[in-house]
CSV table of C-alpha atoms and ligand atoms in Angstrom, one decimal:
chain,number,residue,atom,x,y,z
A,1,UNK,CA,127.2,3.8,127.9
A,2,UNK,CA,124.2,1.7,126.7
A,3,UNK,CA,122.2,-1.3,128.7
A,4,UNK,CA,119.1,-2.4,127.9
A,5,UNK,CA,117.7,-6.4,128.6
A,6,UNK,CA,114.2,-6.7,125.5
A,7,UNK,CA,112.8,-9.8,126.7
A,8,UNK,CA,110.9,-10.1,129.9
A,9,UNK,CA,112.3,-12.8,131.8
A,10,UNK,CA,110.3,-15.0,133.7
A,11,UNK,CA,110.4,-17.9,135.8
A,12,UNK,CA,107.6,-21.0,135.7
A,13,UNK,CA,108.0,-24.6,138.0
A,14,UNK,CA,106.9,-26.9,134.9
A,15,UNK,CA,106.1,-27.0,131.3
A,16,UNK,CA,102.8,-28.4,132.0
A,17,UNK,CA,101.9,-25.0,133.8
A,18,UNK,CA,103.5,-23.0,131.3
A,19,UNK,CA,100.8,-24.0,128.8
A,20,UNK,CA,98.2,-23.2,131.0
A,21,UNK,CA,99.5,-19.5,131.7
A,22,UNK,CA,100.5,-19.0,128.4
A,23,UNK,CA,97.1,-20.7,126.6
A,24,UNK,CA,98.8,-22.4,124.4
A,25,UNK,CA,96.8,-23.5,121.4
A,26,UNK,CA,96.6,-23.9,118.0
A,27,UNK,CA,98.1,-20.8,116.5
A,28,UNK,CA,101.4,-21.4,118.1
A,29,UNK,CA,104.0,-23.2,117.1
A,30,UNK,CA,106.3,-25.4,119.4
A,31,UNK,CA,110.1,-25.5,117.6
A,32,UNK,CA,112.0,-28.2,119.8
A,33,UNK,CA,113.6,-31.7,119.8
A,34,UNK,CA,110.9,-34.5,120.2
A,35,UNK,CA,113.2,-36.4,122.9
A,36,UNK,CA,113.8,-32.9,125.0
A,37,UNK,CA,109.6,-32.3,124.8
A,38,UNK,CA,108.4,-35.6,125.1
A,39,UNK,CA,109.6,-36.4,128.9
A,40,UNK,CA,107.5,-33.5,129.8
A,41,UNK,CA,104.0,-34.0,128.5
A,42,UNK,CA,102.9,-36.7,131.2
A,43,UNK,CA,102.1,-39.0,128.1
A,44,UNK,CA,100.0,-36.9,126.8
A,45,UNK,CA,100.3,-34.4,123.5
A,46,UNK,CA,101.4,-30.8,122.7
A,47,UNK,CA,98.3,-28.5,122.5
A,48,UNK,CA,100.4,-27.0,119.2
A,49,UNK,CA,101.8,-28.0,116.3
A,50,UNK,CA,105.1,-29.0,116.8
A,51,UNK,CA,108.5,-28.8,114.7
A,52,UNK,CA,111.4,-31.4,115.2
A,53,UNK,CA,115.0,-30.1,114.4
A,54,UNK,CA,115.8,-33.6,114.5
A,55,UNK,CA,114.1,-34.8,111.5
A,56,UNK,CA,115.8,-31.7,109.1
A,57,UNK,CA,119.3,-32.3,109.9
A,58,UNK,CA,121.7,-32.8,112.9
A,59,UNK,CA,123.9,-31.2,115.0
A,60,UNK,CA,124.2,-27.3,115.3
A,61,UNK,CA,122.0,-24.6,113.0
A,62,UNK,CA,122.8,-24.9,109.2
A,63,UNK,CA,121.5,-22.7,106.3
A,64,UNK,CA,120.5,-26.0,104.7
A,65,UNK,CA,118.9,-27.3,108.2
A,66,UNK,CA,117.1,-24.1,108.3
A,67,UNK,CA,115.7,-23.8,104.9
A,68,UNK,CA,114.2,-26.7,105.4
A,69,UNK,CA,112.3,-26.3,108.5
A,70,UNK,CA,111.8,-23.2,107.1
A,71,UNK,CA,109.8,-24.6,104.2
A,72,UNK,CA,108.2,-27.3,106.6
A,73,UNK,CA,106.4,-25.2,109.1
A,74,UNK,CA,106.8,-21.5,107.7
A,75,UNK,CA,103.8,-22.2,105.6
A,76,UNK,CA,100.6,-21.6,108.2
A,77,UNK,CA,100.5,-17.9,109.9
A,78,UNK,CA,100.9,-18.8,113.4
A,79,UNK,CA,100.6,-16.0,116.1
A,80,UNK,CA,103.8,-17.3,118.3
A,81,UNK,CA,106.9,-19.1,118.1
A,82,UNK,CA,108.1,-21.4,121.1
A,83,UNK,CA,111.3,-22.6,121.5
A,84,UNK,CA,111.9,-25.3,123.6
A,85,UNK,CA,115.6,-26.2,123.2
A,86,UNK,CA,119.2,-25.2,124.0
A,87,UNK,CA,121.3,-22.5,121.5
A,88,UNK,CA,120.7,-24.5,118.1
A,89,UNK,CA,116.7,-24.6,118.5
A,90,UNK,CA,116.4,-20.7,119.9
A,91,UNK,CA,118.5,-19.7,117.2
A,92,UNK,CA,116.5,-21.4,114.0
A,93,UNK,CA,113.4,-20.6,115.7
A,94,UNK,CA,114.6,-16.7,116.1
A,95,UNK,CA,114.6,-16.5,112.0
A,96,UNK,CA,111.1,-17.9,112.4
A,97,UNK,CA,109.4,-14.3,113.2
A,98,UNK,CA,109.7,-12.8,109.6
A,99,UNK,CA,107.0,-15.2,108.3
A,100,UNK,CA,106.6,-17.6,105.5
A,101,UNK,CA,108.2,-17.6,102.4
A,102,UNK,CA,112.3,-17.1,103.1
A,103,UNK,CA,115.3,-18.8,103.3
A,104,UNK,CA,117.7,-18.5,106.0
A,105,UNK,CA,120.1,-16.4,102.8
A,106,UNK,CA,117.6,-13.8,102.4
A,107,UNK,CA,116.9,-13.2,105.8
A,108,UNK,CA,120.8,-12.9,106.7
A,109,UNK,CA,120.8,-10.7,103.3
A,110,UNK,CA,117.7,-8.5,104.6
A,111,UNK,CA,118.9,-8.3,108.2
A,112,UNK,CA,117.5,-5.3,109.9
A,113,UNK,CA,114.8,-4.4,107.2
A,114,UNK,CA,113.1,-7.8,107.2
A,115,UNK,CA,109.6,-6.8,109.3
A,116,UNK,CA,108.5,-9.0,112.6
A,117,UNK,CA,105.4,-10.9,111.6
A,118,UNK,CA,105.4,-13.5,114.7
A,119,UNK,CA,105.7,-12.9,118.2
A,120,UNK,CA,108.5,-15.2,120.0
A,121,UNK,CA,108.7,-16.8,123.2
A,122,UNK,CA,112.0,-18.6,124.5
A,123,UNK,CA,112.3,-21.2,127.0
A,124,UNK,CA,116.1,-23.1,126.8
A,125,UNK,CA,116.8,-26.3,128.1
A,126,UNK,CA,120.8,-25.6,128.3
A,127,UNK,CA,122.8,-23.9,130.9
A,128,UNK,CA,124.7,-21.8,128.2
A,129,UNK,CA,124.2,-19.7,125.3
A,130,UNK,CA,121.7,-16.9,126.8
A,131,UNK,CA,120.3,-17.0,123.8
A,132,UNK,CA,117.0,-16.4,124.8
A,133,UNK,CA,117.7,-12.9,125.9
A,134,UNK,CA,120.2,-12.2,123.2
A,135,UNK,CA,119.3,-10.6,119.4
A,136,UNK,CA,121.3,-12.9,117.8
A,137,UNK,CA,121.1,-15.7,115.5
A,138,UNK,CA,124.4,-17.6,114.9
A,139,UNK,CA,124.1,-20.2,111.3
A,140,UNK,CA,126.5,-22.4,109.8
A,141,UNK,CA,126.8,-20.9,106.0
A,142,UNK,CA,128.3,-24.8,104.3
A,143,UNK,CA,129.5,-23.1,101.3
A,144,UNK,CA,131.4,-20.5,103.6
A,145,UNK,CA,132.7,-23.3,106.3
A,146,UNK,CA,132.5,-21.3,109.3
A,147,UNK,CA,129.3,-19.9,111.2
A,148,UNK,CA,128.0,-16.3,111.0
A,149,UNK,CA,126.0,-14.0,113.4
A,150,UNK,CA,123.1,-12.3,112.5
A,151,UNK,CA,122.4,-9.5,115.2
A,152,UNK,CA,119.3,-7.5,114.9
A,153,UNK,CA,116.4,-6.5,117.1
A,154,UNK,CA,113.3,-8.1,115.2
A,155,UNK,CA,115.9,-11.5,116.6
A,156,UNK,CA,115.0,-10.5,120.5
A,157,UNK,CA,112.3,-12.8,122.0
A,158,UNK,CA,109.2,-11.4,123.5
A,159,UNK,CA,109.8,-13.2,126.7
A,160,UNK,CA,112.1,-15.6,128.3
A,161,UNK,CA,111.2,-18.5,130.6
A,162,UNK,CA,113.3,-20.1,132.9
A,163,UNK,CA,111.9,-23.7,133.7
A,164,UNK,CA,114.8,-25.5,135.4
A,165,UNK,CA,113.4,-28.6,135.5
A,166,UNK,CA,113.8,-29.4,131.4
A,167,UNK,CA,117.5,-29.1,132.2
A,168,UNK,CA,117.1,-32.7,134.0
A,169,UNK,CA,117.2,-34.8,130.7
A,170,UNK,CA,120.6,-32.7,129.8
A,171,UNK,CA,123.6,-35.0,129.1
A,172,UNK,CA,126.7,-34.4,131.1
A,173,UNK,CA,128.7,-33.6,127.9
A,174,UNK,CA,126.2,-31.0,126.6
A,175,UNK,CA,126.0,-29.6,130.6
A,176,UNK,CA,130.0,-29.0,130.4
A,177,UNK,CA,129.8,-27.9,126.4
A,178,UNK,CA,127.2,-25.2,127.2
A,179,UNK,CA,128.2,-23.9,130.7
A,180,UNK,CA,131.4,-23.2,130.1
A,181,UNK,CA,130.1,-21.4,127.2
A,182,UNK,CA,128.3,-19.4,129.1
A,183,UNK,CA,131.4,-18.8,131.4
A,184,UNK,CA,133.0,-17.6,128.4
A,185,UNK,CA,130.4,-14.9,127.7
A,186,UNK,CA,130.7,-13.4,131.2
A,187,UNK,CA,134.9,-13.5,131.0
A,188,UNK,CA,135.1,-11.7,127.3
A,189,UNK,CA,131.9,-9.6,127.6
A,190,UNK,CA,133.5,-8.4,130.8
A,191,UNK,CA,136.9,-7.2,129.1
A,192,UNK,CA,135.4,-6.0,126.3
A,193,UNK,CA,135.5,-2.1,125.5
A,194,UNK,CA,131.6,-2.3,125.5
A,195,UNK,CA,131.5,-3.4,129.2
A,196,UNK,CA,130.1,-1.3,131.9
A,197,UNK,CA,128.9,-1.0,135.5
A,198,UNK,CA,125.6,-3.4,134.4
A,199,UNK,CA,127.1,-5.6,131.9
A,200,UNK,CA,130.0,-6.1,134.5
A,201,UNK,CA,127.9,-6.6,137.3
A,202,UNK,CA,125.9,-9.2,135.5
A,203,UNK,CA,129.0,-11.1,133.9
A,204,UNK,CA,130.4,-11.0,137.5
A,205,UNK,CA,127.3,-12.6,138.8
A,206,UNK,CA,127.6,-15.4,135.6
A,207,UNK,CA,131.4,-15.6,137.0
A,208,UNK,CA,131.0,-16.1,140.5
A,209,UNK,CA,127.4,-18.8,140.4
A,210,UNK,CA,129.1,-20.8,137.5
A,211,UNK,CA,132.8,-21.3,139.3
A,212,UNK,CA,131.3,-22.0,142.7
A,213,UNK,CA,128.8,-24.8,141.0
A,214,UNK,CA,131.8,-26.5,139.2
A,215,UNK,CA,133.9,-26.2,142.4
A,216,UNK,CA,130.7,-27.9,143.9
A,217,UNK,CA,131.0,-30.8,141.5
A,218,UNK,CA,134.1,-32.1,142.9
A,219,UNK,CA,135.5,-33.3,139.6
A,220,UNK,CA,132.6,-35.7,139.3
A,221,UNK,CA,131.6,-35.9,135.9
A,222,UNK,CA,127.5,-35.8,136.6
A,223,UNK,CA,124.7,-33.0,136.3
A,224,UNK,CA,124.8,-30.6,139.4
A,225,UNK,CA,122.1,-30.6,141.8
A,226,UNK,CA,121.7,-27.1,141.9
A,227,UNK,CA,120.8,-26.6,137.7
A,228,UNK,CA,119.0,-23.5,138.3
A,229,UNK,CA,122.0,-21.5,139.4
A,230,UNK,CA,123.6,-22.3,136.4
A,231,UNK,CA,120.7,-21.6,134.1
A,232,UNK,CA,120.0,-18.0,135.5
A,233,UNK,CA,124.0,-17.7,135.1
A,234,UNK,CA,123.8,-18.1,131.7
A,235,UNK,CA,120.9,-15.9,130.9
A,236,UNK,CA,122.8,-13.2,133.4
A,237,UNK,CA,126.0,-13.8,131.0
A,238,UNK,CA,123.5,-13.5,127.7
A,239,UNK,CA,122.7,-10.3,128.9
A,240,UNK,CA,126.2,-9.3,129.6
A,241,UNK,CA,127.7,-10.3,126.3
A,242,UNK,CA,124.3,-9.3,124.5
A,243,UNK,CA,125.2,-5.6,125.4
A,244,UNK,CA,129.1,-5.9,125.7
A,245,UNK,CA,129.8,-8.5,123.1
A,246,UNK,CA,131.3,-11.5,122.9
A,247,UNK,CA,135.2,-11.3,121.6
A,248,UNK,CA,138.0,-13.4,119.7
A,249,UNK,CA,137.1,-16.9,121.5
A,250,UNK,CA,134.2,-16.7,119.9
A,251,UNK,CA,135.8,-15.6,116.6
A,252,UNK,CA,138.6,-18.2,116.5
A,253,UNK,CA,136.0,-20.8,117.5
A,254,UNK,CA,133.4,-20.5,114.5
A,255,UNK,CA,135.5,-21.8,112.3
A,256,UNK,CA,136.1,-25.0,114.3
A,257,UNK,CA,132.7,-25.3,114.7
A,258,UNK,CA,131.6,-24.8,111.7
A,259,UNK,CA,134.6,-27.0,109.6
A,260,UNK,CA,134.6,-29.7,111.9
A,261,UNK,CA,131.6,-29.8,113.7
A,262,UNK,CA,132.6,-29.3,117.4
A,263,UNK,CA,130.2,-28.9,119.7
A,264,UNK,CA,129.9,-24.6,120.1
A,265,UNK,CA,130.9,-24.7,123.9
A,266,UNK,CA,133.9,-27.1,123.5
A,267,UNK,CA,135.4,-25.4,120.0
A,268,UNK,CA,135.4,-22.2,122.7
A,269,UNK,CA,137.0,-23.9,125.6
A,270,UNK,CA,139.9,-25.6,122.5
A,271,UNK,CA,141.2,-21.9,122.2
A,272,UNK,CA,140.0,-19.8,125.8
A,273,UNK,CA,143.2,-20.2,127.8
A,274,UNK,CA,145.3,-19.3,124.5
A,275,UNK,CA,143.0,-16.7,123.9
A,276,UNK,CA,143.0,-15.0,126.8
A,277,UNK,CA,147.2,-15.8,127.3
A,278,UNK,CA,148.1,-13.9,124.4
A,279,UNK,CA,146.0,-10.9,125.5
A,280,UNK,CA,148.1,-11.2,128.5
A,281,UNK,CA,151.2,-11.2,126.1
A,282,UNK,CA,149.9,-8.7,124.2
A,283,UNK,CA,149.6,-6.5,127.5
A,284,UNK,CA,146.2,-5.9,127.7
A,285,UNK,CA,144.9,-4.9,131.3
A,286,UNK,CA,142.7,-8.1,132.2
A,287,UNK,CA,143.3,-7.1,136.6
A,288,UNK,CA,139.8,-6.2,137.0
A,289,UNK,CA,138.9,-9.3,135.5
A,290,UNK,CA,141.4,-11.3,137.3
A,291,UNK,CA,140.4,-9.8,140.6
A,292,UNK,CA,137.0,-11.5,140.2
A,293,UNK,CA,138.1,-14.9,139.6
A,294,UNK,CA,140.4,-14.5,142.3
A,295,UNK,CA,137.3,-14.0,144.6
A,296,UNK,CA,135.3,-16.7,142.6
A,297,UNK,CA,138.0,-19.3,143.0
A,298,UNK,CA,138.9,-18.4,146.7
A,299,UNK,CA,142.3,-18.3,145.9
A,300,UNK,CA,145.3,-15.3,145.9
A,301,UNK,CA,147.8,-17.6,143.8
A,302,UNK,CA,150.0,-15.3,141.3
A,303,UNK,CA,149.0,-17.3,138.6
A,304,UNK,CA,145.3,-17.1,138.6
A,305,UNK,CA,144.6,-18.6,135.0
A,306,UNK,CA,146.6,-21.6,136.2
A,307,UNK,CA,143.8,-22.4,138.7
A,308,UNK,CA,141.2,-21.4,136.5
A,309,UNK,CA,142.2,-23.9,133.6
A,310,UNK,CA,143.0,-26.8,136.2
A,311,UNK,CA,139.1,-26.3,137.5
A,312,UNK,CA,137.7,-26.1,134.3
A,313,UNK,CA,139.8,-29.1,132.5
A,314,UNK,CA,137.6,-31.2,135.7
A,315,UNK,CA,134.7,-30.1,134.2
A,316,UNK,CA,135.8,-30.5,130.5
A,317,UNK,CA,138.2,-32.0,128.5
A,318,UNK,CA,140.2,-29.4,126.3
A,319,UNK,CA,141.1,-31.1,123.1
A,320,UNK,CA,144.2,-30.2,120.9
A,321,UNK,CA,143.7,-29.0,117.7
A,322,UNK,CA,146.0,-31.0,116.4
A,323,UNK,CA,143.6,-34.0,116.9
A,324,UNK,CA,140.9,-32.8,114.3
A,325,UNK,CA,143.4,-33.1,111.4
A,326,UNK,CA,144.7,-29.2,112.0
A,327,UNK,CA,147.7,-28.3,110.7
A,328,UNK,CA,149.9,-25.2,110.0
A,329,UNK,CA,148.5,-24.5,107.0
A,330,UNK,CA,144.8,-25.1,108.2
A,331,UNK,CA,145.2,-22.5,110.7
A,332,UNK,CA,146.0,-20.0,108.2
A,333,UNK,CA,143.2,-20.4,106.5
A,334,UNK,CA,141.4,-20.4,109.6
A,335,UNK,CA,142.8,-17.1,110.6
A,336,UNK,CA,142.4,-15.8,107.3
A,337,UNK,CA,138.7,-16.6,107.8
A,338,UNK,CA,138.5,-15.3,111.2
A,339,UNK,CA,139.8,-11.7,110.2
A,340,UNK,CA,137.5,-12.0,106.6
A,341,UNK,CA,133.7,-13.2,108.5
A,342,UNK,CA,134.4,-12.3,112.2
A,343,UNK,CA,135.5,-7.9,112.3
A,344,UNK,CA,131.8,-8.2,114.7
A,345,UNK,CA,133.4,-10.0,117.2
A,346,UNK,CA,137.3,-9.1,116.8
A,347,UNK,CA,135.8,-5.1,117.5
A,348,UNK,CA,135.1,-6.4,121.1
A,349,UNK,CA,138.8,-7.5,122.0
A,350,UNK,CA,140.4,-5.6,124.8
A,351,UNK,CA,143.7,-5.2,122.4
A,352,UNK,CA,143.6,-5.8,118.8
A,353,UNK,CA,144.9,-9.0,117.1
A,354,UNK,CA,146.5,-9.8,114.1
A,355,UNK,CA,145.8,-12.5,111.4
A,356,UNK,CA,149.7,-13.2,112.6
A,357,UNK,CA,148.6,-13.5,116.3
A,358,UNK,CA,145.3,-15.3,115.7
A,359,UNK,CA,147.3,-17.8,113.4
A,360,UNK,CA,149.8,-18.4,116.2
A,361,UNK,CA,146.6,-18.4,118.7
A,362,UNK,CA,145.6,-21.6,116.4
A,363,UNK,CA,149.2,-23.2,116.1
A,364,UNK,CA,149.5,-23.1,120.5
A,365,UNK,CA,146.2,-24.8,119.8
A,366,UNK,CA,147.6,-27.4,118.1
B,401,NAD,N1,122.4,-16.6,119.7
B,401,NAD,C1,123.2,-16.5,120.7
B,401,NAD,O1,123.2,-15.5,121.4
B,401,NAD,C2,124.1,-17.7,120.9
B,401,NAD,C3,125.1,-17.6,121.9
B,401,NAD,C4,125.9,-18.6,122.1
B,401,NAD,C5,125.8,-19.8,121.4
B,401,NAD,N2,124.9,-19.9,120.4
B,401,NAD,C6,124.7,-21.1,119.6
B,401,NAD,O2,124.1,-22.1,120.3
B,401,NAD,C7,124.4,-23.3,119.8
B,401,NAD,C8,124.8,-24.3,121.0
B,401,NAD,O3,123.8,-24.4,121.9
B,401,NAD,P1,123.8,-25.3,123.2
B,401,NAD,O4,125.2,-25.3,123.7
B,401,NAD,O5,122.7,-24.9,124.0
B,401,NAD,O6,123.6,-26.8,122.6
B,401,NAD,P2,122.6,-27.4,121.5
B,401,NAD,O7,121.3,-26.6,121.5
B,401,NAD,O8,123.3,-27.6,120.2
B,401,NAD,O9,122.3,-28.8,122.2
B,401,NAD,C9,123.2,-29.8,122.3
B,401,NAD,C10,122.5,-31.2,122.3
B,401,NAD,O10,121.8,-31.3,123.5
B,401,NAD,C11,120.5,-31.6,123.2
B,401,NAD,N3,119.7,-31.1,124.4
B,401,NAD,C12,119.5,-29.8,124.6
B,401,NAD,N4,118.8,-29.6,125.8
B,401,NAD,C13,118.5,-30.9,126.2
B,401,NAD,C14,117.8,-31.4,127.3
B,401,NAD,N5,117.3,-30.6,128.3
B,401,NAD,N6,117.7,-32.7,127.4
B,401,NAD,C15,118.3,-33.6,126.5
B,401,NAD,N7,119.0,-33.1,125.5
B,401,NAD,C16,119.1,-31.8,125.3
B,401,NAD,C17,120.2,-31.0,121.9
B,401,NAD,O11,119.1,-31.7,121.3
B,401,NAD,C18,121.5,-31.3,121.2
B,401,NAD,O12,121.5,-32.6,120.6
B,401,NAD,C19,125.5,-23.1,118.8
B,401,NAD,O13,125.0,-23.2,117.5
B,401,NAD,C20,126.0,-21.7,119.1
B,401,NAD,O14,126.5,-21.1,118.0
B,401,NAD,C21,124.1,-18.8,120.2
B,402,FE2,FE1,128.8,-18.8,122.9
């Protein structure tokens, strides 16, 4: 058995505050999006330099995007990193800490013998990825088409800050996208052959704050009142899956997200219920697991993945496949790519699958 959380998590009311406990000043570096920062400066400026994702490419981490921000602000030897963002910025600012002069190749190729040279401070503005107390970096390779996961512990933040109020800003879509994400960490961590009494008791937690806030919502497709319930969910499921793992959700998904850019949360959410239905074909024992979402859900039906998936499709559309221009073929390759780039992930499933069954995963997908 193994638990350990590395980053000292803490809690602070407002960003402004944050600077003034942390002295912010000129050796740092702030990597964030200008429109996620700017709301919360009171009109005034960072006391930092400053790195927009925005202006070096869009959508989730790239090893093009990275190289360049790399190459604009690796240059000067600042003492910390800040990220202020959800999973894309906290994971391109993670590959910040080894310094100047590398590209996002050479630090993947390095890995664990790369030295720290920066200290790291997260602070995300999602409800999802737990990235802030995870050791993990996860990048789009373009030449490979799918995304990879760099896991080390020079990765691990110094410290974690939880400000609930950047959530505010958050559009509904990327709220749904990145919660249910964070869901998902808490459900596979917690079936994984990794799991234990802590990672278990933190996943449950994730479980249990994240169902009750969406059967809060009523359906109603707007932010939740209560954000900060979801955001310490989703740091309590980072630390679940950052000891127990994630599993083959997370697999199949990458190369979705990384072929046809979908969101990370939603290309989960397109293959979860088959996911987790063929593990049920496939007779793995998921009743502890189903015991909690039983008690999460309030509700002793047979079928309990029934009313799981009917709550969740309120809080998120689950698209077909079939809809990004997948076909039979396409989710061979896929599958073939999933058993090639993601043996980190598939070690975490609570039975083993196939190519066969992760290509037939796809095709229900469809
Ligand atoms: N390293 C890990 O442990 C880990 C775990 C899970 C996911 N991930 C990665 O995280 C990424 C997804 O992260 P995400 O779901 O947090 O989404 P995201 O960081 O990609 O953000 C989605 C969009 O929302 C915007 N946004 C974020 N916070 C906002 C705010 N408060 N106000 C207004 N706009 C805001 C962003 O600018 C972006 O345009 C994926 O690349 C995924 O692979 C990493
Ligand atoms: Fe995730």
């Amino acid at each position: 058995m193994s638990f350990s959380v590395k980053p000292t998590v803490v809690e602070c009311d407002n960003l402004q505050n944050f600077f003034k406990q942390w002295e912010v000043g000129p050796s740092d570096l702030i990597i964030t999006n200008e429109y996620v920062l700017s709301p919360h400066l009171g009109g005034g400026k960072a006391p930092c330099d400053t790195l927009f994702q925005e202006q070096y490419g869009k959508g989730e981490p790239s090893d093009q995007m990275i190289d360049a921000m790399l190459k604009a602000g690796g240059g000067k030897e600042y003492g910390r990193i800040i990220a202020i963002g959800g999973g894309t910025i906290i994971d391109i600012s993670k590959l910040f800490v080894f310094g100047s002069g590398l590209t996002c190749e050479g630090i993947f190729a390095g890995g664990a013998a790369l030295p720290r040279k920066r200290k790291l401070i997260i602070i995300p503005t999602t409800c999802g990825t737990g990235s802030e107390v995870t050791g993990i970096s996860i990048v789009e390779f373009k030449a490979k088409g799918t995304k990879i996961g760099l896991a080390v512990p020079a990765l691990f933040a110094d410290e974690a800050v939880l400000i609930s109020s950047l959530l505010n800003t958050m559009p509904y879509e990327v709220f749904a996208t990145s919660s249910i994400d964070a869901l998902i960490h808490a459900v596979e961590s917690y079936v994984s052959p990794k799991a234990n009494d802590f990672t278990r008791a933190m996943g449950r937690s994730a479980i249990e704050k994240i169902l009750a806030g969406y059967q809060g919502m009523k359906g109603e497709k707007k932010l939740p009142e209560d954000k900060v319930s979801f955001l310490i969910a989703s740091t309590l499921a980072g630390i679940a899956f950052g000891n127990a793992g994630c599993a083959a959700v997370h697999a199949l998904s990458y190369p979705i997200g990384g072929g046809y850019h979908v969101p990370h949360g939603k290309a989960n959410y397109m293959v979860f219920a088959e996911v987790f239905a063929a593990y049920r074909s496939l007779k793995a024992d998921l009743s502890p697991l189903e015991v909690v979402l039983k008690n999460a859900l309030h509700d002793s039906s047979a079928d309990i993945w029934k009313a799981l998936f009917t709550l969740l499709d309120t809080v998120l559309g689950r698209q077909p496949l079939g809809e990004l221009g997948v076909n039979e073929q396409t989710c061979a390759e896929m599958a073939a790519s999933v058993i090639k780039n993601q043996q980190r992930l598939l070690a975490n499933n609570p039975v083993k699958l196939s190519e066969e069954d992760i290509k037939k995963i796809y095709i229900r997908c469809m």
